[in-house]
mmCIF file of C-alpha atoms in Angstrom:
data_model
loop_
_atom_site.group_PDB
_atom_site.id
_atom_site.type_symbol
_atom_site.label_atom_id
_atom_site.label_comp_id
_atom_site.label_asym_id
_atom_site.label_seq_id
_atom_site.Cartn_x
_atom_site.Cartn_y
_atom_site.Cartn_z
ATOM 1 C CA UNK W 396 -15.786 -7.095 4.723
ATOM 2 C CA UNK W 397 -14.616 -9.512 7.376
ATOM 3 C CA UNK W 398 -13.746 -8.027 10.772
ATOM 4 C CA UNK W 399 -9.957 -8.635 10.438
ATOM 5 C CA UNK W 400 -9.861 -6.946 7.068
ATOM 6 C CA UNK W 401 -11.903 -3.984 8.422
ATOM 7 C CA UNK W 402 -9.532 -3.553 11.303
ATOM 8 C CA UNK W 403 -6.468 -3.755 9.092
ATOM 9 C CA UNK W 404 -7.805 -1.025 6.790
ATOM 10 C CA UNK W 405 -8.783 1.134 9.719
ATOM 11 C CA UNK W 406 -5.269 0.700 11.128
ATOM 12 C CA UNK W 407 -3.733 1.844 7.870
ATOM 13 C CA UNK W 408 -5.856 4.985 7.874
ATOM 14 C CA UNK W 409 -5.026 5.594 11.561
ATOM 15 C CA UNK W 410 -1.372 5.104 10.981
ATOM 16 C CA UNK W 411 -1.177 7.663 8.220
ATOM 17 C CA UNK W 412 -3.367 10.109 10.111
ATOM 18 C CA UNK W 413 -1.065 9.941 13.161
ATOM 19 C CA UNK W 414 2.448 9.780 11.650
ATOM 20 C CA UNK W 415 3.864 13.131 10.600
ATOM 21 C CA UNK W 416 5.475 13.471 7.206
ATOM 22 C CA UNK W 417 8.967 14.113 8.404
ATOM 23 C CA UNK W 418 9.247 11.186 10.799
ATOM 24 C CA UNK W 419 12.511 9.465 9.939
ATOM 25 C CA UNK W 420 11.241 6.052 11.333
ATOM 26 C CA UNK W 421 8.605 5.714 8.598
ATOM 27 C CA UNK W 422 8.622 5.892 4.874
ATOM 28 C CA UNK W 423 6.623 9.036 3.971
ATOM 29 C CA UNK W 424 3.345 8.784 2.102
ATOM 30 C CA UNK W 425 3.974 9.562 -1.606
ATOM 31 C CA UNK W 426 2.030 12.523 -2.803
ATOM 32 C CA UNK W 427 0.774 10.823 -5.953
ATOM 33 C CA UNK W 428 0.416 7.461 -7.528
ATOM 34 C CA UNK W 429 3.171 8.387 -9.942
ATOM 35 C CA UNK W 430 5.565 8.823 -7.079
ATOM 36 C CA UNK W 431 4.424 5.531 -5.587
ATOM 37 C CA UNK W 432 5.036 3.878 -8.934
ATOM 38 C CA UNK W 433 8.612 5.286 -9.000
ATOM 39 C CA UNK W 434 9.271 4.056 -5.522
ATOM 40 C CA UNK W 435 7.885 0.564 -5.660
ATOM 41 C CA UNK W 436 7.030 -0.622 -9.208
ATOM 42 C CA UNK W 437 10.182 0.383 -11.106
ATOM 43 C CA UNK W 438 12.554 -0.690 -8.284
ATOM 44 C CA UNK W 439 12.430 -4.486 -8.527
ATOM 45 C CA UNK W 440 14.681 -4.872 -5.473
ATOM 46 C CA UNK W 441 11.762 -3.630 -3.319
ATOM 47 C CA UNK W 442 9.735 -6.688 -4.392
ATOM 48 C CA UNK W 443 11.963 -8.965 -2.277
ATOM 49 C CA UNK W 444 11.221 -7.122 1.040
ATOM 50 C CA UNK W 445 7.895 -8.279 2.451
ATOM 51 C CA UNK W 446 7.725 -5.410 5.001
ATOM 52 C CA UNK W 447 8.378 -2.836 2.275
ATOM 53 C CA UNK W 448 5.767 -4.498 0.108
ATOM 54 C CA UNK W 449 3.210 -4.141 2.897
ATOM 55 C CA UNK W 450 4.058 -0.469 3.127
ATOM 56 C CA UNK W 451 3.649 -0.114 -0.674
ATOM 57 C CA UNK W 452 0.283 -1.958 -0.421
ATOM 58 C CA UNK W 453 -0.944 0.276 2.421
ATOM 59 C CA UNK W 454 0.115 3.442 0.686
ATOM 60 C CA UNK W 455 -1.605 2.215 -2.505
ATOM 61 C CA UNK W 456 -4.706 1.483 -0.521
ATOM 62 C CA UNK W 457 -4.682 5.014 0.865
ATOM 63 C CA UNK W 458 -4.075 6.706 -2.523
ATOM 64 C CA UNK W 459 -6.638 4.665 -4.476
ATOM 65 C CA UNK W 460 -9.174 4.503 -1.681
ATOM 66 C CA UNK W 461 -9.187 7.461 0.598
ATOM 67 C CA UNK W 462 -7.694 9.892 -1.928
ATOM 68 C CA UNK W 463 -9.358 8.302 -4.996
ATOM 69 C CA UNK W 464 -11.268 11.478 -5.989
ATOM 70 C CA UNK W 465 -8.127 13.450 -6.541
ATOM 71 C CA UNK W 466 -6.095 10.583 -7.972
ATOM 72 C CA UNK W 467 -8.813 9.506 -10.424
ATOM 73 C CA UNK W 468 -8.379 12.715 -12.415
ATOM 74 C CA UNK W 469 -4.682 11.972 -13.184
ATOM 75 C CA UNK W 470 -4.345 8.166 -13.006
ATOM 76 C CA UNK W 471 -5.963 4.970 -14.095
ATOM 77 C CA UNK W 472 -7.031 3.686 -10.652
ATOM 78 C CA UNK W 473 -7.655 0.132 -11.927
ATOM 79 C CA UNK W 474 -3.945 -0.178 -12.753
ATOM 80 C CA UNK W 475 -2.945 0.928 -9.295
ATOM 81 C CA UNK W 476 -5.539 -1.290 -7.634
ATOM 82 C CA UNK W 477 -3.876 -4.148 -9.511
ATOM 83 C CA UNK W 478 -0.491 -3.057 -8.193
ATOM 84 C CA UNK W 479 -1.900 -2.805 -4.661
ATOM 85 C CA UNK W 480 -3.029 -6.412 -4.872
ATOM 86 C CA UNK W 481 0.412 -7.371 -6.244
ATOM 87 C CA UNK W 482 2.086 -5.589 -3.272
ATOM 88 C CA UNK W 483 -0.250 -7.338 -0.795
ATOM 89 C CA UNK W 484 0.529 -10.729 -2.349
ATOM 90 C CA UNK W 485 4.273 -10.031 -2.126
ATOM 91 C CA UNK W 486 3.863 -8.918 1.479
ATOM 92 C CA UNK W 487 1.932 -12.083 2.295
ATOM 93 C CA UNK W 488 4.716 -14.246 0.925
ATOM 94 C CA UNK W 489 6.915 -13.074 3.802
ATOM 95 C CA UNK W 490 4.381 -13.935 6.473
ATOM 96 C CA UNK W 491 2.656 -16.947 7.832
ATOM 97 C CA UNK W 492 -0.604 -17.903 9.557
ATOM 98 C CA UNK W 493 -3.209 -15.277 10.261
ATOM 99 C CA UNK W 494 -1.163 -12.348 8.992
ATOM 100 C CA UNK W 495 -0.514 -14.056 5.683
ATOM 101 C CA UNK W 496 -4.216 -14.906 5.275
ATOM 102 C CA UNK W 497 -5.127 -11.265 6.054
ATOM 103 C CA UNK W 498 -2.781 -9.903 3.505
ATOM 104 C CA UNK W 499 -3.927 -12.318 0.850
ATOM 105 C CA UNK W 500 -7.576 -11.368 1.503
#
């Protein structure tokens, strides 16, 4: 994994480790992939907001990566990994330069 990607993934983990659930400045981490699906997949309006798509991608990364053991028992992780890639692609469309390349990777 290239250094930029490693640092990005580490920053996602650090962010969710440090931000408390009830913080009104941040969208809380969904408890399950089903909840994530309801927030970001079924609401097509969210697909137009690059920042929200990056949040969706980061939360998908957390739930399918860090919490994969628990999620695997209830969900098809391959489907959600696909959605995570979709979210990262949508997030990249609202960026340019290095950030866009990072999100596309």
